[in-house]
Amino acid sequence: MLSVFVNNIVPVFSLILLGYLLTRRAFIGPSFIQPANRLVFYVAVPAMLFHKVARSSFSQNFDPQAVLSILGALAIHFAVSLAAAHPLALTSPSRKTFLHSSFHGNLGYMAYAIAYYALGERAFAQTALLSSFLIVAQNLLAIGVYAFQPLKQAGSTGAPPLQRKNLVRQMATNPIILSVLAGVVCSFLRIPLHGALSRSLEILSGMALPMALLLIGASLSFRTARKWMGAVLGIGLLKLLALPLVGLVLMGWMDVSAEFRLPALILLAAPPATVTYIMSCEGGGDPELAATAISVLTLLSGLTYACFLTMGW
């Protein structure tokens, strides 16, 4: 396990630590972080996904049983998390954020980085294909958690129709989903990429994951960690351990090919996504709890990822 941790986890988390330190030293600030986030999310990561998927073999990198396993695991896990959140001594906004954070993982930045640097390009293409289904499912559940819940304003009985439409539109225009779908079309139809285009995408892709990891570090905040430690540990047990283990059981039951199990586990074991904070602000959740869960569990995910990678499955 030590070898896996040093060779696969430490390099990834060293960039996260660098992003955190650069922000603490005011070397980078909001004027850099916000446009850099947009550049990574809307340009660099989609370019990387399209390039890797388009150049891969669709038949070799797609497994419907693996897709059904991760979606089934998410559905079962959501029901368990809903039951677990109900008796907790949390306010309604905090309970919504607890539930959302327990299933919505950081696929675009964290899971992709672990898959790419720990498993290689072939497994990364498998991870990208699987992630497109999981992203849609996560967002649908998130809409269910927030769109029909009371907002912060007193007397509000639910999210206005416009807000619901915005959430659906954001999911339908998600650049990660669209880039994977475009890559799948090229891969399935065996449409070759021109050499110049492929090389350009490769160069652009080179900035995607390093920049994403720096931005994860830049967003970390531990100011309220002590206040929310109990709730955060509960989210961690559900998100970092329970969800991937449920997925592992389903993959064994459905006899999923061994080469797809680690990519699926890496996706399911991802720490809470940044969007949990954004949606907690917009949908009447608890932004403080969301920010704390993202920060603490991003660091703890290094240990859980090391365990899953060591076991190999």
mmCIF file of C-alpha atoms in Angstrom:
data_model
loop_
_atom_site.group_PDB
_atom_site.id
_atom_site.type_symbol
_atom_site.label_atom_id
_atom_site.label_comp_id
_atom_site.label_asym_id
_atom_site.label_seq_id
_atom_site.Cartn_x
_atom_site.Cartn_y
_atom_site.Cartn_z
ATOM 1 C CA MET A 1 0.000 0.000 0.000
ATOM 2 C CA LEU A 2 2.870 2.365 0.793
ATOM 3 C CA SER A 3 4.259 1.964 -2.718
ATOM 4 C CA VAL A 4 0.865 2.704 -4.282
ATOM 5 C CA PHE A 5 0.411 5.713 -2.033
ATOM 6 C CA VAL A 6 3.847 7.157 -2.818
ATOM 7 C CA ASN A 7 3.813 6.471 -6.561
ATOM 8 C CA ASN A 8 0.168 7.213 -7.420
ATOM 9 C CA ILE A 9 -1.419 9.305 -4.680
ATOM 10 C CA VAL A 10 1.404 11.576 -3.507
ATOM 11 C CA PRO A 11 2.081 13.092 -6.970
ATOM 12 C CA VAL A 12 -1.599 13.968 -7.390
ATOM 13 C CA PHE A 13 -1.995 15.417 -3.903
ATOM 14 C CA SER A 14 1.283 17.317 -4.121
ATOM 15 C CA LEU A 15 -0.328 19.519 -6.778
ATOM 16 C CA ILE A 16 -3.397 19.962 -4.580
ATOM 17 C CA LEU A 17 -1.120 21.000 -1.714
ATOM 18 C CA LEU A 18 0.733 23.388 -4.016
ATOM 19 C CA GLY A 19 -2.553 25.039 -5.008
ATOM 20 C CA TYR A 20 -3.484 25.413 -1.347
ATOM 21 C CA LEU A 21 -0.111 26.933 -0.413
ATOM 22 C CA LEU A 22 -0.088 29.316 -3.376
ATOM 23 C CA THR A 23 -3.504 30.594 -2.322
ATOM 24 C CA ARG A 24 -2.522 30.930 1.334
ATOM 25 C CA ARG A 25 0.530 32.946 0.274
ATOM 26 C CA ALA A 26 -1.670 35.123 -1.951
ATOM 27 C CA PHE A 27 0.386 34.082 -4.968
ATOM 28 C CA ILE A 28 -2.892 33.311 -6.704
ATOM 29 C CA GLY A 29 -6.288 34.759 -5.843
ATOM 30 C CA PRO A 30 -9.902 35.029 -7.026
ATOM 31 C CA SER A 31 -8.875 37.037 -10.090
ATOM 32 C CA PHE A 32 -6.970 33.960 -11.299
ATOM 33 C CA ILE A 33 -9.039 31.142 -9.813
ATOM 34 C CA GLN A 34 -12.409 32.019 -11.330
ATOM 35 C CA PRO A 35 -11.318 32.353 -14.984
ATOM 36 C CA ALA A 36 -8.949 29.390 -14.587
ATOM 37 C CA ASN A 37 -11.841 27.250 -13.362
ATOM 38 C CA ARG A 38 -13.870 28.205 -16.422
ATOM 39 C CA LEU A 39 -10.925 27.470 -18.709
ATOM 40 C CA VAL A 40 -10.412 24.020 -17.208
ATOM 41 C CA PHE A 41 -14.090 23.062 -17.002
ATOM 42 C CA TYR A 42 -15.238 24.396 -20.364
ATOM 43 C CA VAL A 43 -12.109 23.941 -22.498
ATOM 44 C CA ALA A 44 -9.211 21.856 -21.188
ATOM 45 C CA VAL A 45 -10.999 18.888 -19.570
ATOM 46 C CA PRO A 46 -13.557 18.547 -22.417
ATOM 47 C CA ALA A 47 -10.700 18.648 -24.953
ATOM 48 C CA MET A 48 -8.907 15.897 -23.060
ATOM 49 C CA LEU A 49 -12.014 13.718 -22.767
ATOM 50 C CA PHE A 50 -12.926 14.092 -26.421
ATOM 51 C CA HIS A 51 -9.378 13.338 -27.542
ATOM 52 C CA LYS A 52 -8.922 10.248 -25.373
ATOM 53 C CA VAL A 53 -12.369 8.771 -26.067
ATOM 54 C CA ALA A 54 -12.368 9.541 -29.809
ATOM 55 C CA ARG A 55 -9.029 7.750 -30.254
ATOM 56 C CA SER A 56 -10.065 4.707 -28.225
ATOM 57 C CA SER A 57 -12.005 1.611 -29.227
ATOM 58 C CA PHE A 58 -15.642 1.931 -28.188
ATOM 59 C CA SER A 59 -16.214 -1.829 -28.092
ATOM 60 C CA GLN A 60 -13.212 -2.357 -25.806
ATOM 61 C CA ASN A 61 -13.925 0.548 -23.461
ATOM 62 C CA PHE A 62 -17.682 0.226 -22.919
ATOM 63 C CA ASP A 63 -19.293 -2.345 -20.639
ATOM 64 C CA PRO A 64 -23.080 -2.075 -20.124
ATOM 65 C CA GLN A 65 -22.898 -4.244 -17.005
ATOM 66 C CA ALA A 66 -20.417 -1.826 -15.444
ATOM 67 C CA VAL A 67 -22.785 1.046 -16.252
ATOM 68 C CA LEU A 68 -25.722 -0.769 -14.658
ATOM 69 C CA SER A 69 -23.595 -1.573 -11.613
ATOM 70 C CA ILE A 70 -22.566 2.018 -10.895
ATOM 71 C CA LEU A 71 -26.080 3.340 -11.522
ATOM 72 C CA GLY A 72 -27.571 0.631 -9.317
ATOM 73 C CA ALA A 73 -25.023 1.401 -6.609
ATOM 74 C CA LEU A 74 -25.902 5.087 -6.780
ATOM 75 C CA ALA A 75 -29.634 4.354 -6.470
ATOM 76 C CA ILE A 76 -29.184 2.013 -3.492
ATOM 77 C CA HIS A 77 -26.747 4.403 -1.863
ATOM 78 C CA PHE A 78 -29.114 7.343 -2.294
ATOM 79 C CA ALA A 79 -31.858 5.447 -0.462
ATOM 80 C CA VAL A 80 -29.444 4.542 2.349
ATOM 81 C CA SER A 81 -28.173 8.134 2.618
ATOM 82 C CA LEU A 82 -31.724 9.452 2.699
ATOM 83 C CA ALA A 83 -32.534 7.137 5.602
ATOM 84 C CA ALA A 84 -29.274 8.019 7.368
ATOM 85 C CA ALA A 85 -29.812 11.779 7.051
ATOM 86 C CA HIS A 86 -33.381 11.749 8.372
ATOM 87 C CA PRO A 87 -32.702 11.167 12.115
ATOM 88 C CA LEU A 88 -29.652 13.444 12.312
ATOM 89 C CA ALA A 89 -29.852 16.581 14.425
ATOM 90 C CA LEU A 90 -29.443 18.876 11.433
ATOM 91 C CA THR A 91 -31.456 21.792 10.142
ATOM 92 C CA SER A 92 -33.323 21.279 6.881
ATOM 93 C CA PRO A 93 -30.678 23.151 4.811
ATOM 94 C CA SER A 94 -27.856 21.173 6.434
ATOM 95 C CA ARG A 95 -29.698 17.894 5.907
ATOM 96 C CA LYS A 96 -30.082 18.627 2.187
ATOM 97 C CA THR A 97 -26.381 19.390 1.875
ATOM 98 C CA PHE A 98 -25.502 16.263 3.876
ATOM 99 C CA LEU A 99 -27.568 14.146 1.484
ATOM 100 C CA HIS A 100 -26.241 15.830 -1.649
ATOM 101 C CA SER A 101 -22.604 15.589 -0.550
ATOM 102 C CA SER A 102 -22.995 11.896 0.239
ATOM 103 C CA PHE A 103 -23.484 10.920 -3.416
ATOM 104 C CA HIS A 104 -22.266 13.708 -5.749
ATOM 105 C CA GLY A 105 -18.592 13.050 -6.457
ATOM 106 C CA ASN A 106 -15.897 15.206 -8.017
ATOM 107 C CA LEU A 107 -15.519 13.256 -11.250
ATOM 108 C CA GLY A 108 -14.297 15.967 -13.607
ATOM 109 C CA TYR A 109 -11.253 16.921 -11.568
ATOM 110 C CA MET A 110 -10.460 14.364 -8.875
ATOM 111 C CA ALA A 111 -11.582 11.004 -10.296
ATOM 112 C CA TYR A 112 -10.177 11.742 -13.740
ATOM 113 C CA ALA A 113 -6.799 12.694 -12.276
ATOM 114 C CA ILE A 114 -6.560 9.509 -10.192
ATOM 115 C CA ALA A 115 -7.657 7.319 -13.116
ATOM 116 C CA TYR A 116 -5.263 8.941 -15.582
ATOM 117 C CA TYR A 117 -2.158 9.011 -13.419
ATOM 118 C CA ALA A 118 -2.722 5.718 -11.580
ATOM 119 C CA LEU A 119 -4.246 3.525 -14.304
ATOM 120 C CA GLY A 120 -3.074 4.973 -17.634
ATOM 121 C CA GLU A 121 -4.728 6.083 -20.875
ATOM 122 C CA ARG A 122 -6.659 2.884 -21.623
ATOM 123 C CA ALA A 123 -8.360 2.855 -18.233
ATOM 124 C CA PHE A 124 -8.900 6.601 -18.472
ATOM 125 C CA ALA A 125 -10.984 6.118 -21.629
ATOM 126 C CA GLN A 126 -13.066 3.522 -19.772
ATOM 127 C CA THR A 127 -13.425 5.913 -16.845
ATOM 128 C CA ALA A 128 -14.560 8.730 -19.129
ATOM 129 C CA LEU A 129 -17.259 6.602 -20.766
ATOM 130 C CA LEU A 130 -18.576 5.348 -17.435
ATOM 131 C CA SER A 131 -18.516 8.842 -15.963
ATOM 132 C CA SER A 132 -20.914 10.261 -18.548
ATOM 133 C CA PHE A 133 -23.704 8.031 -17.202
ATOM 134 C CA LEU A 134 -22.819 8.742 -13.583
ATOM 135 C CA ILE A 135 -22.716 12.510 -14.156
ATOM 136 C CA VAL A 136 -26.252 12.489 -15.545
ATOM 137 C CA ALA A 137 -27.528 10.341 -12.672
ATOM 138 C CA GLN A 138 -25.820 12.474 -10.015
ATOM 139 C CA ASN A 139 -27.299 15.651 -11.434
ATOM 140 C CA LEU A 140 -30.790 14.170 -11.651
ATOM 141 C CA LEU A 141 -30.624 13.190 -7.983
ATOM 142 C CA ALA A 142 -29.246 16.618 -7.074
ATOM 143 C CA ILE A 143 -32.206 18.245 -8.803
ATOM 144 C CA GLY A 144 -34.475 15.988 -6.776
ATOM 145 C CA VAL A 145 -32.770 17.052 -3.541
ATOM 146 C CA TYR A 146 -32.836 20.794 -4.195
ATOM 147 C CA ALA A 147 -35.329 21.802 -6.864
ATOM 148 C CA PHE A 148 -38.405 20.873 -4.866
ATOM 149 C CA GLN A 149 -37.157 21.941 -1.460
ATOM 150 C CA PRO A 150 -37.819 25.191 0.391
ATOM 151 C CA LEU A 151 -35.493 28.062 -0.340
ATOM 152 C CA LYS A 152 -33.949 30.319 2.265
ATOM 153 C CA GLN A 153 -36.690 32.884 1.996
ATOM 154 C CA ALA A 154 -39.417 32.550 4.593
ATOM 155 C CA GLY A 155 -42.685 31.307 3.221
ATOM 156 C CA SER A 156 -41.096 29.794 0.120
ATOM 157 C CA THR A 157 -42.519 26.381 -0.709
ATOM 158 C CA GLY A 158 -40.142 25.266 -3.404
ATOM 159 C CA ALA A 159 -37.685 26.239 -6.071
ATOM 160 C CA PRO A 160 -39.286 28.406 -8.740
ATOM 161 C CA PRO A 161 -39.811 26.820 -12.156
ATOM 162 C CA LEU A 162 -37.079 28.996 -13.636
ATOM 163 C CA GLN A 163 -34.546 27.583 -11.204
ATOM 164 C CA ARG A 164 -35.552 24.034 -12.067
ATOM 165 C CA LYS A 165 -35.218 24.806 -15.759
ATOM 166 C CA ASN A 166 -31.786 26.289 -15.144
ATOM 167 C CA LEU A 167 -30.633 23.135 -13.380
ATOM 168 C CA VAL A 168 -31.898 20.924 -16.199
ATOM 169 C CA ARG A 169 -30.340 23.200 -18.825
ATOM 170 C CA GLN A 170 -26.989 23.161 -17.032
ATOM 171 C CA MET A 171 -27.032 19.376 -17.047
ATOM 172 C CA ALA A 172 -28.021 19.191 -20.728
ATOM 173 C CA THR A 173 -25.201 21.560 -21.690
ATOM 174 C CA ASN A 174 -22.581 20.092 -19.355
ATOM 175 C CA PRO A 175 -19.316 20.292 -21.358
ATOM 176 C CA ILE A 176 -17.991 17.054 -19.860
ATOM 177 C CA ILE A 177 -21.055 15.087 -20.947
ATOM 178 C CA LEU A 178 -21.074 16.692 -24.402
ATOM 179 C CA SER A 179 -17.366 16.077 -24.990
ATOM 180 C CA VAL A 180 -17.651 12.410 -23.997
ATOM 181 C CA LEU A 181 -20.678 11.967 -26.263
ATOM 182 C CA ALA A 182 -18.831 13.591 -29.168
ATOM 183 C CA GLY A 183 -15.863 11.320 -28.531
ATOM 184 C CA VAL A 184 -18.142 8.266 -28.402
ATOM 185 C CA VAL A 185 -19.610 9.174 -31.798
ATOM 186 C CA CYS A 186 -16.129 9.433 -33.336
ATOM 187 C CA SER A 187 -15.022 6.212 -31.668
ATOM 188 C CA PHE A 188 -18.151 4.240 -32.544
ATOM 189 C CA LEU A 189 -18.180 5.413 -36.173
ATOM 190 C CA ARG A 190 -14.388 5.106 -36.373
ATOM 191 C CA ILE A 191 -13.975 8.696 -37.528
ATOM 192 C CA PRO A 192 -10.235 9.440 -37.521
ATOM 193 C CA LEU A 193 -8.895 12.695 -36.129
ATOM 194 C CA HIS A 194 -6.610 14.679 -38.409
ATOM 195 C CA GLY A 195 -3.027 14.614 -37.190
ATOM 196 C CA ALA A 196 -2.885 18.370 -36.647
ATOM 197 C CA LEU A 197 -6.170 18.358 -34.712
ATOM 198 C CA SER A 198 -5.090 15.398 -32.609
ATOM 199 C CA ARG A 199 -1.781 17.042 -31.766
ATOM 200 C CA SER A 200 -3.488 20.337 -30.866
ATOM 201 C CA LEU A 201 -5.933 18.547 -28.574
ATOM 202 C CA GLU A 202 -3.069 16.642 -26.982
ATOM 203 C CA ILE A 203 -1.230 19.874 -26.193
ATOM 204 C CA LEU A 204 -4.394 21.483 -24.810
ATOM 205 C CA SER A 205 -5.152 18.356 -22.787
ATOM 206 C CA GLY A 206 -1.792 18.613 -21.080
ATOM 207 C CA MET A 207 -2.966 21.518 -18.943
ATOM 208 C CA ALA A 208 -6.284 19.969 -17.906
ATOM 209 C CA LEU A 209 -5.498 17.759 -14.928
ATOM 210 C CA PRO A 210 -2.521 19.656 -13.437
ATOM 211 C CA MET A 211 -4.529 22.882 -13.508
ATOM 212 C CA ALA A 212 -7.591 21.090 -12.118
ATOM 213 C CA LEU A 213 -5.574 19.771 -9.177
ATOM 214 C CA LEU A 214 -4.103 23.207 -8.451
ATOM 215 C CA LEU A 215 -7.632 24.644 -8.443
ATOM 216 C CA ILE A 216 -8.848 21.960 -6.046
ATOM 217 C CA GLY A 217 -6.093 22.980 -3.653
ATOM 218 C CA ALA A 218 -6.881 26.655 -4.116
ATOM 219 C CA SER A 219 -10.495 26.050 -3.062
ATOM 220 C CA LEU A 220 -9.741 24.174 0.178
ATOM 221 C CA SER A 221 -10.916 25.782 3.414
ATOM 222 C CA PHE A 222 -10.747 24.339 6.934
ATOM 223 C CA ARG A 223 -12.031 27.274 8.990
ATOM 224 C CA THR A 224 -15.188 25.473 10.127
ATOM 225 C CA ALA A 225 -13.824 21.913 10.167
ATOM 226 C CA ARG A 226 -14.179 21.489 13.939
ATOM 227 C CA LYS A 227 -17.790 22.677 13.941
ATOM 228 C CA TRP A 228 -18.888 20.230 11.238
ATOM 229 C CA MET A 229 -16.538 17.318 11.905
ATOM 230 C CA GLY A 230 -19.303 14.901 12.950
ATOM 231 C CA ALA A 231 -21.438 15.557 9.879
ATOM 232 C CA VAL A 232 -18.398 15.533 7.588
ATOM 233 C CA LEU A 233 -17.236 12.159 8.899
ATOM 234 C CA GLY A 234 -20.751 10.828 8.317
ATOM 235 C CA ILE A 235 -20.641 12.089 4.738
ATOM 236 C CA GLY A 236 -17.186 10.553 4.370
ATOM 237 C CA LEU A 237 -18.324 7.112 5.519
ATOM 238 C CA LEU A 238 -21.143 7.224 3.003
ATOM 239 C CA LYS A 239 -19.304 8.793 0.071
ATOM 240 C CA LEU A 240 -15.761 7.448 0.318
ATOM 241 C CA LEU A 241 -16.533 3.961 1.647
ATOM 242 C CA ALA A 242 -20.175 2.881 1.423
ATOM 243 C CA LEU A 243 -20.848 3.961 -2.177
ATOM 244 C CA PRO A 244 -17.784 2.286 -3.751
ATOM 245 C CA LEU A 245 -18.306 -0.854 -1.648
ATOM 246 C CA VAL A 246 -21.930 -1.132 -2.777
ATOM 247 C CA GLY A 247 -20.676 -0.715 -6.325
ATOM 248 C CA LEU A 248 -18.085 -3.429 -5.783
ATOM 249 C CA VAL A 249 -20.734 -5.859 -4.537
ATOM 250 C CA LEU A 250 -22.963 -5.149 -7.535
ATOM 251 C CA MET A 251 -20.064 -5.518 -9.965
ATOM 252 C CA GLY A 252 -19.251 -8.897 -8.461
ATOM 253 C CA TRP A 253 -22.897 -9.953 -8.615
ATOM 254 C CA MET A 254 -23.190 -8.842 -12.250
ATOM 255 C CA ASP A 255 -19.830 -10.387 -13.156
ATOM 256 C CA VAL A 256 -18.348 -7.144 -14.459
ATOM 257 C CA SER A 257 -15.017 -7.598 -16.211
ATOM 258 C CA ALA A 258 -12.041 -7.028 -13.899
ATOM 259 C CA GLU A 259 -10.580 -4.288 -16.117
ATOM 260 C CA PHE A 260 -13.656 -2.104 -15.533
ATOM 261 C CA ARG A 261 -13.824 -2.482 -11.767
ATOM 262 C CA LEU A 262 -11.072 -0.059 -10.781
ATOM 263 C CA PRO A 263 -12.268 2.702 -13.155
ATOM 264 C CA ALA A 264 -15.768 2.307 -11.709
ATOM 265 C CA LEU A 265 -14.484 2.316 -8.118
ATOM 266 C CA ILE A 266 -12.422 5.442 -8.738
ATOM 267 C CA LEU A 267 -15.553 7.231 -9.942
ATOM 268 C CA LEU A 268 -17.720 6.035 -7.064
ATOM 269 C CA ALA A 269 -15.051 6.848 -4.445
ATOM 270 C CA ALA A 270 -14.553 10.462 -5.548
ATOM 271 C CA PRO A 271 -14.897 13.063 -2.752
ATOM 272 C CA PRO A 272 -17.791 15.565 -2.825
ATOM 273 C CA ALA A 273 -17.792 17.802 -5.889
ATOM 274 C CA THR A 274 -17.460 21.575 -5.891
ATOM 275 C CA VAL A 275 -20.962 21.753 -7.327
ATOM 276 C CA THR A 276 -22.310 20.648 -3.936
ATOM 277 C CA TYR A 277 -21.212 24.040 -2.600
ATOM 278 C CA ILE A 278 -22.654 25.916 -5.579
ATOM 279 C CA MET A 279 -26.011 24.167 -5.350
ATOM 280 C CA SER A 280 -26.161 24.623 -1.585
ATOM 281 C CA CYS A 281 -25.908 28.375 -2.182
ATOM 282 C CA GLU A 282 -28.501 28.423 -4.950
ATOM 283 C CA GLY A 283 -30.897 25.772 -3.656
ATOM 284 C CA GLY A 284 -31.240 26.581 0.023
ATOM 285 C CA GLY A 285 -28.640 24.225 1.459
ATOM 286 C CA ASP A 286 -25.792 24.831 3.885
ATOM 287 C CA PRO A 287 -22.760 26.307 2.052
ATOM 288 C CA GLU A 288 -20.568 26.123 5.157
ATOM 289 C CA LEU A 289 -21.112 22.384 5.560
ATOM 290 C CA ALA A 290 -20.606 21.822 1.831
ATOM 291 C CA ALA A 291 -17.299 23.717 1.756
ATOM 292 C CA THR A 292 -16.016 21.877 4.821
ATOM 293 C CA ALA A 293 -17.007 18.461 3.450
ATOM 294 C CA ILE A 294 -15.297 19.169 0.131
ATOM 295 C CA SER A 295 -12.060 20.252 1.801
ATOM 296 C CA VAL A 296 -11.757 17.568 4.483
ATOM 297 C CA LEU A 297 -12.919 14.652 2.342
ATOM 298 C CA THR A 298 -10.749 15.628 -0.607
ATOM 299 C CA LEU A 299 -7.746 15.049 1.647
ATOM 300 C CA LEU A 300 -9.140 11.852 3.189
ATOM 301 C CA SER A 301 -9.872 10.466 -0.278
ATOM 302 C CA GLY A 302 -6.118 10.044 -0.735
ATOM 303 C CA LEU A 303 -6.200 7.260 1.859
ATOM 304 C CA THR A 304 -9.309 5.550 0.501
ATOM 305 C CA TYR A 305 -8.022 5.742 -3.064
ATOM 306 C CA ALA A 306 -4.729 4.196 -1.933
ATOM 307 C CA CYS A 307 -6.651 1.315 -0.333
ATOM 308 C CA PHE A 308 -8.750 0.629 -3.427
ATOM 309 C CA LEU A 309 -5.749 0.827 -5.756
ATOM 310 C CA THR A 310 -3.700 -1.453 -3.505
ATOM 311 C CA MET A 311 -6.361 -4.152 -3.370
ATOM 312 C CA GLY A 312 -6.646 -4.115 -7.159
ATOM 313 C CA TRP A 313 -10.016 -5.864 -7.125
#
